[in-house]
Amino acid sequence: AQTVTQSQPEMSVQEAETVTLSCTYDTSESDYYLFWYKQPPSRQMILVIRQEAYKQQNATENRFSVNFQKAAKSFSLKISDSQLGDAAMYFCASGGSRLTFGEGTQLTVNP
Amino acid sequence: GAGVSQSPSNKVTEKGKDVELRCDPISGHTALYWYRQSLGQGLEFLIYFQGNSAPDKSGLPSDRFSAERTGGSVSTLTIQRTQQEDSAVYLCASSWATGHNEQFFGPGTRLTVL
């Protein structure tokens, strides 16, 4: 069984600042992927970034990067130069075919 | 190209009635998934289809829930004898294949059971 835990129900950040969202997971699989999805009020789930568990190098997508600590089963998301459009619910997920999601972190970006 | 589409966008029904939710995946995607998102919570896996293989139904919460995928494309999630606890947003996703490919999500159907 897999579990994903996001311990921060809500976070806020000032525009242009940096924020880190936390995620821990537990899995019995040896080959798995980790994901961060963003869900704005429109309900549309949008992939932000993906990390292959077998890769040690942390994934980066423009202003978004992850800190993947495999031994600690930790997968945090860093958003640099935060923008108003980054405000959304962020979900961490792990798995392959069937994804297991955390309960989400609501990010507010203050102008 | 077109993304994943779902219909209806919203559905209000009375307790005990049956409902059908539809998902049109991205053309060419062989894998299709259904998730349920209750208010203020994360997504809960329900079922996935991969090509002609038998679907993984391990996430369906009860035998009132069923899903089919006709012709390897459109999928319908059916909930029989709806209960108030079935109220949630039902999200569909598709991908090129199962495994670790990115899942592309539809906008969801918000189901309200009165």
XYZ file of N, CA and C in Angstrom:
675
model
N 0.847 -1.198 0.000
C 0.000 0.000 0.000
C 0.879 1.243 0.000
N 0.346 2.288 -0.553
C 1.081 3.548 -0.599
C 0.340 4.602 0.202
N 1.090 5.445 0.835
C 0.506 6.601 1.511
C 1.310 7.832 1.139
N 0.636 8.960 1.056
C 1.273 10.242 0.778
C 0.746 11.245 1.788
N 1.656 11.959 2.429
C 1.275 12.889 3.488
C 1.770 14.286 3.174
N 0.860 15.236 3.189
C 1.210 16.643 3.057
C 0.807 17.302 4.378
N 1.786 17.732 5.125
C 1.536 18.181 6.498
C 1.122 19.637 6.592
N 1.116 20.341 5.469
C 0.779 21.772 5.481
C -0.546 21.983 4.739
N -1.650 22.088 5.443
C -2.937 22.298 4.757
C -2.968 23.634 4.000
N -2.274 24.642 4.554
C -2.269 25.960 3.932
C -0.875 26.574 4.023
N -0.507 27.295 2.974
C 0.741 28.053 2.973
C 0.483 29.373 2.268
N 1.267 30.382 2.642
C 1.174 31.653 1.935
C 2.571 32.163 1.645
N 2.679 32.963 0.602
C 3.969 33.511 0.192
C 3.734 34.870 -0.437
N 4.700 35.740 -0.290
C 4.643 37.032 -0.939
C 5.072 36.872 -2.404
N 4.445 37.616 -3.238
C 4.818 37.627 -4.651
C 6.321 37.871 -4.774
N 6.953 37.095 -5.671
C 8.392 37.166 -5.965
C 9.268 36.430 -4.941
N 8.679 35.976 -3.845
C 9.447 35.230 -2.854
C 9.422 33.731 -3.197
N 10.112 32.960 -2.359
C 10.232 31.512 -2.548
C 9.463 30.782 -1.466
N 8.816 29.697 -1.842
C 8.061 28.894 -0.883
C 8.341 27.415 -1.147
N 8.340 26.645 -0.069
C 8.568 25.199 -0.176
C 7.390 24.441 0.413
N 6.840 23.521 -0.360
C 5.733 22.682 0.076
C 6.267 21.276 0.378
N 5.849 20.736 1.500
C 6.397 19.461 1.966
C 5.523 18.275 1.572
N 6.193 17.144 1.404
C 5.481 15.905 1.088
C 6.339 14.729 1.531
N 5.737 13.791 2.227
C 6.405 12.526 2.521
C 5.530 11.397 2.011
N 6.153 10.280 1.709
C 5.402 9.170 1.128
C 5.936 7.856 1.670
N 5.164 6.853 1.489
C 5.590 5.507 1.850
C 5.115 4.555 0.765
N 5.991 3.721 0.287
C 5.637 2.780 -0.764
C 6.455 1.519 -0.632
N 5.862 0.415 -1.056
C 6.573 -0.863 -1.059
C 7.132 -1.155 -2.452
N 6.829 -0.300 -3.409
C 7.306 -0.514 -4.766
C 8.764 -0.089 -4.880
N 9.488 -0.786 -5.746
C 10.891 -0.449 -5.964
C 11.052 0.535 -7.115
N 10.076 0.537 -8.003
C 10.114 1.425 -9.158
C 8.862 2.295 -9.132
N 9.037 3.564 -8.912
C 7.873 4.444 -8.810
C 8.253 5.856 -9.236
N 7.247 6.642 -9.473
C 7.441 8.038 -9.818
C 6.745 8.901 -8.774
N 7.175 10.136 -8.694
C 6.571 11.109 -7.800
C 6.155 12.320 -8.623
N 5.047 12.907 -8.252
C 4.480 14.006 -9.021
C 4.005 15.123 -8.094
N 4.049 16.321 -8.614
C 3.319 17.444 -8.020
C 2.317 17.933 -9.063
N 1.051 17.990 -8.653
C -0.008 18.523 -9.492
C -0.546 19.790 -8.843
N -1.011 20.689 -9.695
C -1.615 21.949 -9.264
C -3.090 21.907 -9.660
N -3.963 22.330 -8.733
C -5.400 22.386 -9.038
C -5.940 23.775 -8.706
N -6.111 24.630 -9.698
C -6.728 25.942 -9.468
C -8.229 25.782 -9.239
N -8.935 26.861 -8.946
C -10.387 26.773 -8.703
C -11.173 26.172 -9.861
N -10.624 26.185 -11.035
C -11.307 25.574 -12.187
C -11.408 24.050 -12.081
N -10.741 23.457 -11.110
C -10.706 22.000 -10.846
C -9.756 21.244 -11.770
N -9.217 21.910 -12.778
C -8.343 21.232 -13.728
C -7.020 20.864 -13.072
N -6.694 19.586 -13.023
C -5.419 19.136 -12.468
C -4.339 19.326 -13.520
N -3.264 20.009 -13.130
C -2.185 20.317 -14.071
C -0.878 19.786 -13.490
N -0.157 18.998 -14.293
C 1.124 18.480 -13.823
C 2.132 19.619 -13.721
N 2.771 19.732 -12.565
C 3.790 20.756 -12.348
C 5.179 20.188 -12.603
N 5.448 19.014 -12.020
C 6.784 18.448 -12.118
C 6.731 16.971 -11.783
N 7.663 16.200 -12.343
C 7.695 14.748 -12.151
C 9.132 14.326 -11.835
N 9.260 13.353 -10.938
C 10.568 12.838 -10.525
C 10.580 11.329 -10.620
N 11.530 10.790 -11.345
C 11.707 9.345 -11.376
C 12.470 8.926 -10.132
N 11.974 7.946 -9.424
C 12.583 7.565 -8.151
C 13.984 7.001 -8.326
N 14.299 6.457 -9.500
C 15.620 5.866 -9.692
C 16.678 6.925 -10.022
N 16.248 8.153 -10.246
C 17.180 9.228 -10.550
C 17.527 10.003 -9.285
N 18.802 10.223 -9.074
C 19.216 10.974 -7.902
C 19.116 12.473 -8.124
N 19.233 12.894 -9.387
C 19.195 14.321 -9.675
C 17.786 14.851 -9.494
N 17.683 15.969 -8.804
C 16.372 16.578 -8.572
C 15.826 17.198 -9.853
N 14.527 16.967 -10.102
C 13.882 17.525 -11.281
C 13.691 19.037 -11.134
N 13.763 19.726 -12.259
C 13.555 21.175 -12.301
C 12.747 21.518 -13.538
N 11.764 22.408 -13.344
C 10.962 22.938 -14.456
C 10.792 24.433 -14.234
N 11.657 25.209 -14.869
C 11.603 26.669 -14.765
C 11.676 27.088 -13.292
N 10.621 27.698 -12.766
C 10.662 28.196 -11.387
C 10.372 27.118 -10.350
N 10.065 25.920 -10.813
C 9.684 24.832 -9.918
C 10.808 23.800 -9.830
N 11.135 23.407 -8.637
C 12.143 22.370 -8.444
C 11.749 21.514 -7.261
N 12.335 20.322 -7.202
C 12.026 19.431 -6.087
C 13.296 19.123 -5.322
N 13.093 18.755 -4.060
C 14.166 18.218 -3.223
C 13.744 16.790 -2.881
N 14.306 15.839 -3.588
C 13.944 14.441 -3.448
C 14.961 13.744 -2.553
N 14.512 13.283 -1.416
C 15.346 12.559 -0.464
C 14.785 11.141 -0.353
N 15.350 10.234 -1.150
C 14.762 8.902 -1.260
C 14.798 8.136 0.052
N 15.905 8.207 0.756
C 16.024 7.458 2.014
C 15.007 7.949 3.035
N 14.776 9.232 3.036
C 13.822 9.818 3.970
C 12.399 9.778 3.434
N 12.232 9.349 2.183
C 10.923 9.326 1.516
C 10.264 10.699 1.590
N 11.046 11.678 1.185
C 10.588 13.058 1.207
C 10.691 13.645 -0.203
N 9.716 14.457 -0.551
C 9.628 14.986 -1.928
C 9.010 16.383 -1.851
N 9.804 17.391 -1.567
C 9.271 18.736 -1.399
C 9.354 19.521 -2.703
N 8.465 20.469 -2.850
C 8.384 21.321 -4.036
C 8.776 22.735 -3.665
N 9.735 23.301 -4.400
C 10.134 24.683 -4.199
C 9.661 25.512 -5.385
N 8.961 26.601 -5.055
C 8.512 27.530 -6.076
C 9.286 28.832 -5.869
N 10.060 29.195 -6.852
C 10.857 30.423 -6.783
C 10.143 31.553 -7.499
N 10.423 32.793 -7.071
C 9.835 33.962 -7.735
C 8.322 33.780 -7.889
N 7.651 33.525 -6.791
C 6.230 33.198 -6.818
C 5.420 34.264 -7.549
N 4.445 33.805 -8.315
C 3.572 34.685 -9.069
C 2.125 34.486 -8.625
N 1.307 35.501 -8.876
C -0.091 35.426 -8.451
C -0.773 34.204 -9.065
N -0.372 33.842 -10.259
C -0.965 32.695 -10.934
C -0.578 31.363 -10.338
N 0.350 31.361 -9.394
C 0.729 30.115 -8.730
C -0.260 29.734 -7.637
N -1.131 30.654 -7.276
C -2.107 30.367 -6.222
C -3.020 29.232 -6.652
N -3.066 28.185 -5.850
C -3.844 26.988 -6.185
C -3.687 25.983 -5.064
N -4.388 24.848 -5.207
C -4.159 23.700 -4.341
C -3.092 22.848 -5.015
N -2.099 22.439 -4.241
C -1.026 21.609 -4.776
C -1.095 20.223 -4.151
N -1.052 19.206 -5.018
C -1.122 17.822 -4.564
C 0.167 17.095 -4.923
N 0.687 16.374 -3.957
C 1.790 15.469 -4.162
C 1.200 14.084 -4.435
N 1.818 13.332 -5.342
C 1.301 12.006 -5.673
C 2.453 11.065 -5.951
N 2.225 9.796 -5.661
C 3.237 8.801 -5.969
C 2.586 7.597 -6.601
N 3.349 6.845 -7.373
C 2.840 5.625 -7.965
C 3.250 5.477 -9.405
N 2.499 4.613 -10.074
C 2.736 4.358 -11.480
C 1.436 4.432 -12.218
N 0.767 3.313 -12.320
C -0.532 3.294 -12.990
C -1.593 3.970 -12.128
N -1.683 3.557 -10.906
C -2.642 4.185 -10.000
C -1.875 5.108 -9.071
N -2.263 6.357 -9.093
C -1.585 7.347 -8.261
C -2.255 7.441 -6.900
N -1.433 7.600 -5.889
C -1.902 7.888 -4.537
C -1.582 9.340 -4.257
N -2.591 10.110 -3.881
C -2.443 11.543 -3.678
C -2.442 11.894 -2.195
N -1.726 12.964 -1.867
C -1.858 13.566 -0.549
C -3.119 14.412 -0.492
N -3.357 15.007 0.661
C -4.595 15.765 0.855
C -4.485 17.209 0.406
N -3.320 17.602 -0.049
C -3.187 18.904 -0.668
C -2.720 20.011 0.261
N -2.103 21.018 -0.350
C -1.695 22.248 0.339
C -2.259 23.422 -0.446
N -3.049 24.235 0.225
C -3.624 25.422 -0.424
C -2.611 26.552 -0.355
N -2.120 26.973 -1.521
C -1.119 28.041 -1.571
C -1.782 29.362 -1.930
N -1.534 30.360 -1.098
C -1.974 31.733 -1.349
C -0.753 32.576 -1.678
N -0.857 33.378 -2.729
C 0.228 34.289 -3.097
C -0.257 35.711 -2.867
N 0.419 36.418 -1.983
C 0.029 37.774 -1.616
C 0.768 38.814 -2.451
N 0.043 39.773 -3.003
C 0.699 40.796 -3.843
C 1.508 41.774 -3.015
N -4.257 19.861 -29.540
C -5.437 19.028 -29.703
C -6.328 19.116 -28.483
N -7.494 18.470 -28.556
C -8.454 18.514 -27.469
C -7.925 17.732 -26.280
N -8.288 18.209 -25.105
C -7.901 17.521 -23.885
C -8.950 16.512 -23.496
N -8.867 16.025 -22.267
C -9.848 15.101 -21.729
C -11.128 15.884 -21.438
N -12.244 15.371 -21.897
C -13.508 16.045 -21.606
C -14.404 15.131 -20.786
N -15.216 15.761 -19.942
C -16.131 15.018 -19.085
C -17.507 15.668 -19.131
N -18.528 14.828 -19.056
C -19.883 15.365 -19.012
C -20.752 14.508 -18.106
N -21.742 15.132 -17.444
C -21.941 16.573 -17.378
C -20.923 17.246 -16.477
N -20.890 18.563 -16.489
C -20.008 19.301 -15.608
C -20.505 19.227 -14.163
N -21.799 19.302 -14.019
C -22.440 19.194 -12.717
C -23.660 18.289 -12.828
N -23.893 17.514 -11.771
C -25.050 16.633 -11.755
C -25.641 16.627 -10.353
N -26.924 16.958 -10.273
C -27.642 16.886 -9.009
C -28.672 15.773 -9.137
N -28.684 14.890 -8.170
C -29.609 13.767 -8.233
C -30.185 13.499 -6.850
N -31.220 12.711 -6.832
C -31.843 12.346 -5.554
C -31.300 11.014 -5.079
N -31.224 10.883 -3.795
C -30.776 9.642 -3.187
C -31.569 8.467 -3.750
N -30.845 7.417 -4.118
C -31.485 6.222 -4.639
C -31.525 6.125 -6.161
N -31.278 7.261 -6.826
C -31.281 7.249 -8.287
C -29.920 6.778 -8.815
N -29.921 6.302 -10.070
C -28.675 5.922 -10.740
C -28.155 7.111 -11.548
N -26.823 7.229 -11.663
C -26.229 8.276 -12.480
C -25.133 7.684 -13.356
N -24.935 8.328 -14.507
C -23.854 7.949 -15.416
C -22.992 9.167 -15.700
N -21.705 9.001 -15.553
C -20.748 10.058 -15.815
C -19.880 9.619 -16.992
N -19.633 10.574 -17.886
C -18.944 10.213 -19.126
C -17.570 10.860 -19.197
N -16.632 10.129 -19.807
C -15.279 10.647 -20.009
C -14.819 10.362 -21.429
N -14.351 11.398 -22.107
C -13.751 11.255 -23.435
C -12.258 11.517 -23.304
N -11.431 10.498 -23.437
C -9.988 10.700 -23.250
C -9.354 11.385 -24.455
N -8.102 11.731 -24.300
C -7.340 12.289 -25.414
C -7.166 11.195 -26.474
N -7.373 11.567 -27.725
C -7.281 10.594 -28.812
C -5.909 9.932 -28.826
N -5.916 8.597 -28.887
C -4.659 7.860 -28.928
C -4.176 7.376 -27.585
N -4.707 7.942 -26.507
C -4.327 7.471 -25.181
C -4.948 6.108 -24.912
N -4.121 5.171 -24.484
C -4.618 3.813 -24.270
C -5.045 3.564 -22.825
N -4.603 4.406 -21.921
C -4.939 4.215 -20.509
C -5.926 5.280 -20.060
N -6.889 4.865 -19.238
C -7.908 5.786 -18.732
C -8.154 5.487 -17.266
N -8.277 6.535 -16.460
C -8.392 6.402 -15.011
C -9.588 7.201 -14.508
N -10.192 6.708 -13.450
C -11.212 7.450 -12.721
C -10.734 7.653 -11.275
N -10.923 8.903 -10.798
C -10.621 9.246 -9.416
C -11.838 9.959 -8.823
N -11.913 9.945 -7.493
C -12.964 10.677 -6.790
C -12.288 11.651 -5.834
N -12.806 12.875 -5.797
C -12.259 13.900 -4.906
C -13.390 14.436 -4.055
N -13.374 14.044 -2.799
C -14.360 14.572 -1.857
C -13.937 15.958 -1.421
N -14.895 16.721 -0.895
C -14.666 18.126 -0.560
C -13.451 18.296 0.333
N -12.506 19.124 -0.113
C -11.340 19.458 0.691
C -10.342 18.335 0.870
N -10.445 17.318 0.052
C -9.544 16.175 0.197
C -8.796 15.898 -1.097
N -7.857 14.990 -1.018
C -7.107 14.586 -2.191
C -7.912 13.637 -3.050
N -7.282 13.158 -4.090
C -7.947 12.275 -5.030
C -7.822 10.824 -4.592
N -8.909 10.100 -4.763
C -8.969 8.690 -4.414
C -9.118 7.883 -5.697
N -8.203 6.954 -5.929
C -8.260 6.122 -7.125
C -9.488 5.222 -7.108
N -10.143 5.112 -8.254
C -11.302 4.229 -8.379
C -11.016 3.043 -9.285
N -10.615 3.315 -10.534
C -10.473 2.244 -11.518
C -9.590 2.730 -12.658
N -8.854 1.797 -13.300
C -8.206 2.195 -14.542
C -8.296 1.096 -15.592
N -8.272 1.539 -16.838
C -8.335 0.701 -18.019
C -7.048 0.870 -18.812
N -6.522 -0.234 -19.333
C -5.357 -0.187 -20.203
C -5.637 -1.091 -21.401
N -5.856 -0.459 -22.536
C -6.081 -1.204 -23.761
C -7.196 -2.214 -23.598
N -6.921 -3.446 -24.013
C -7.915 -4.519 -23.941
C -7.768 -5.370 -22.685
N -6.871 -4.980 -21.798
C -6.667 -5.757 -20.577
C -7.835 -5.574 -19.625
N -7.994 -6.536 -18.730
C -9.037 -6.414 -17.706
C -8.749 -5.195 -16.839
N -9.758 -4.385 -16.540
C -9.526 -3.180 -15.752
C -9.141 -3.501 -14.308
N -8.405 -2.581 -13.719
C -8.074 -2.661 -12.292
C -9.197 -1.966 -11.526
N -10.061 -2.746 -10.896
C -11.224 -2.203 -10.204
C -10.994 -2.086 -8.696
N -9.759 -2.208 -8.282
C -9.487 -2.357 -6.857
C -9.867 -1.147 -6.014
N -10.069 0.011 -6.635
C -10.413 1.206 -5.881
C -11.905 1.482 -5.769
N -12.722 0.715 -6.442
C -14.167 0.970 -6.382
C -14.668 0.725 -4.962
N -15.386 1.689 -4.371
C -15.752 1.605 -2.947
C -16.857 0.611 -2.642
N -17.693 0.295 -3.596
C -18.767 -0.669 -3.347
C -19.260 -1.220 -4.680
N -20.112 -2.243 -4.603
C -20.623 -2.836 -5.848
C -21.669 -1.957 -6.522
N -21.959 -0.806 -5.925
C -22.859 0.132 -6.607
C -22.130 0.900 -7.718
N -20.808 0.840 -7.665
C -19.987 1.549 -8.645
C -19.520 0.573 -9.719
N -19.618 1.002 -10.973
C -19.089 0.204 -12.084
C -18.647 1.155 -13.179
N -17.789 0.660 -14.045
C -17.327 1.483 -15.162
C -17.069 0.593 -16.350
N -17.253 1.151 -17.507
C -16.916 0.443 -18.727
C -16.248 1.407 -19.689
N -15.511 0.811 -20.615
C -14.837 1.602 -21.634
C -15.108 0.930 -22.967
N -15.853 1.601 -23.802
C -16.279 1.012 -25.070
C -15.310 1.381 -26.179
N -14.912 0.385 -26.945
C -14.060 0.625 -28.098
C -12.703 1.207 -27.747
N -12.293 1.027 -26.510
C -10.996 1.542 -26.104
C -10.919 3.044 -26.033
N -12.093 3.718 -26.017
C -12.051 5.172 -25.990
C -12.914 5.708 -24.849
N -14.149 6.055 -25.150
C -15.043 6.676 -24.171
C -15.309 5.737 -23.002
N -15.373 6.325 -21.802
C -15.676 5.537 -20.613
C -16.875 6.127 -19.889
N -17.641 5.262 -19.266
C -18.784 5.677 -18.458
C -18.641 5.090 -17.069
N -18.752 5.948 -16.065
C -18.776 5.522 -14.664
C -20.229 5.567 -14.210
N -20.728 4.454 -13.730
C -22.114 4.361 -13.292
C -22.167 4.155 -11.785
N -22.998 4.938 -11.142
C -23.242 4.767 -9.708
C -24.720 4.438 -9.546
N -24.986 3.278 -9.001
C -26.372 2.848 -8.786
C -26.821 3.200 -7.381
N -28.107 3.475 -7.256
C -28.706 3.725 -5.937
C -27.846 4.710 -5.146
N -27.663 5.890 -5.705
C -26.744 6.865 -5.116
C -27.085 7.164 -3.655
N -26.027 7.430 -2.898
C -26.124 7.803 -1.491
C -25.507 9.191 -1.316
N -25.830 9.854 -0.233
C -25.303 11.197 -0.004
C -23.778 11.203 0.077
N -23.200 10.125 0.576
C -21.734 10.077 0.685
C -21.050 9.926 -0.676
N -21.847 9.704 -1.733
C -21.273 9.646 -3.075
C -21.017 11.051 -3.630
N -21.526 12.074 -2.962
C -21.322 13.447 -3.419
C -19.833 13.766 -3.431
N -19.334 14.187 -4.581
C -17.899 14.432 -4.754
C -17.686 14.938 -6.180
N -16.442 15.285 -6.471
C -16.048 15.548 -7.856
C -15.400 14.277 -8.397
N -15.852 13.852 -9.542
C -15.312 12.641 -10.170
C -14.430 13.081 -11.338
N -13.148 12.734 -11.240
C -12.161 13.158 -12.231
C -11.727 11.974 -13.079
N -11.601 12.226 -14.348
C -11.114 11.239 -15.298
C -9.764 11.713 -15.823
N -8.878 10.771 -16.090
C -7.575 11.098 -16.661
C -7.224 10.067 -17.717
N -6.356 10.444 -18.638
C -5.873 9.479 -19.626
C -4.373 9.672 -19.819
N -3.733 8.632 -20.322
C -2.302 8.703 -20.609
C -1.981 7.787 -21.770
N -0.760 7.914 -22.294
C -0.361 7.115 -23.444
C -0.345 5.635 -23.106
N 0.038 5.342 -21.872
C 0.037 3.952 -21.428
C 0.096 4.006 -19.923
N -0.094 2.884 -19.295
C 0.080 2.872 -17.838
C 1.576 2.846 -17.557
N 1.909 2.697 -16.330
C 3.317 2.809 -15.969
C 3.519 4.185 -15.393
N 4.426 4.937 -15.935
C 4.780 6.189 -15.307
C 4.580 7.383 -16.218
N 3.688 7.210 -17.176
C 3.413 8.326 -18.068
C 2.510 9.354 -17.405
N 2.677 10.599 -17.826
C 1.875 11.675 -17.271
C 0.402 11.419 -17.529
N -0.403 11.602 -16.501
C -1.840 11.500 -16.626
C -2.404 12.893 -16.870
N -3.211 13.018 -17.907
C -3.860 14.277 -18.252
C -5.298 14.207 -17.749
N -5.666 15.198 -16.955
C -6.960 15.169 -16.287
C -8.012 15.990 -17.020
N -9.257 15.539 -16.903
C -10.400 16.313 -17.348
C -10.829 17.291 -16.261
N -11.844 18.112 -16.541
C -12.292 19.125 -15.582
C -13.164 18.571 -14.468
N -13.566 17.314 -14.594
C -14.348 16.685 -13.533
C -15.848 16.896 -13.664
N -16.572 16.026 -12.987
C -18.029 16.148 -12.833
C -18.322 16.278 -11.348
N -18.991 17.363 -10.988
C -19.381 17.527 -9.586
C -20.738 16.872 -9.376
N -20.767 15.833 -8.565
C -22.002 15.100 -8.281
C -22.520 15.491 -6.910
N -23.774 15.893 -6.860
C -24.435 16.222 -5.602
C -25.638 15.309 -5.440
N -25.656 14.563 -4.348
C -26.770 13.656 -4.069
C -27.580 14.250 -2.920
N -28.812 14.581 -3.212
C -29.672 15.216 -2.195
C -30.375 14.192 -1.319
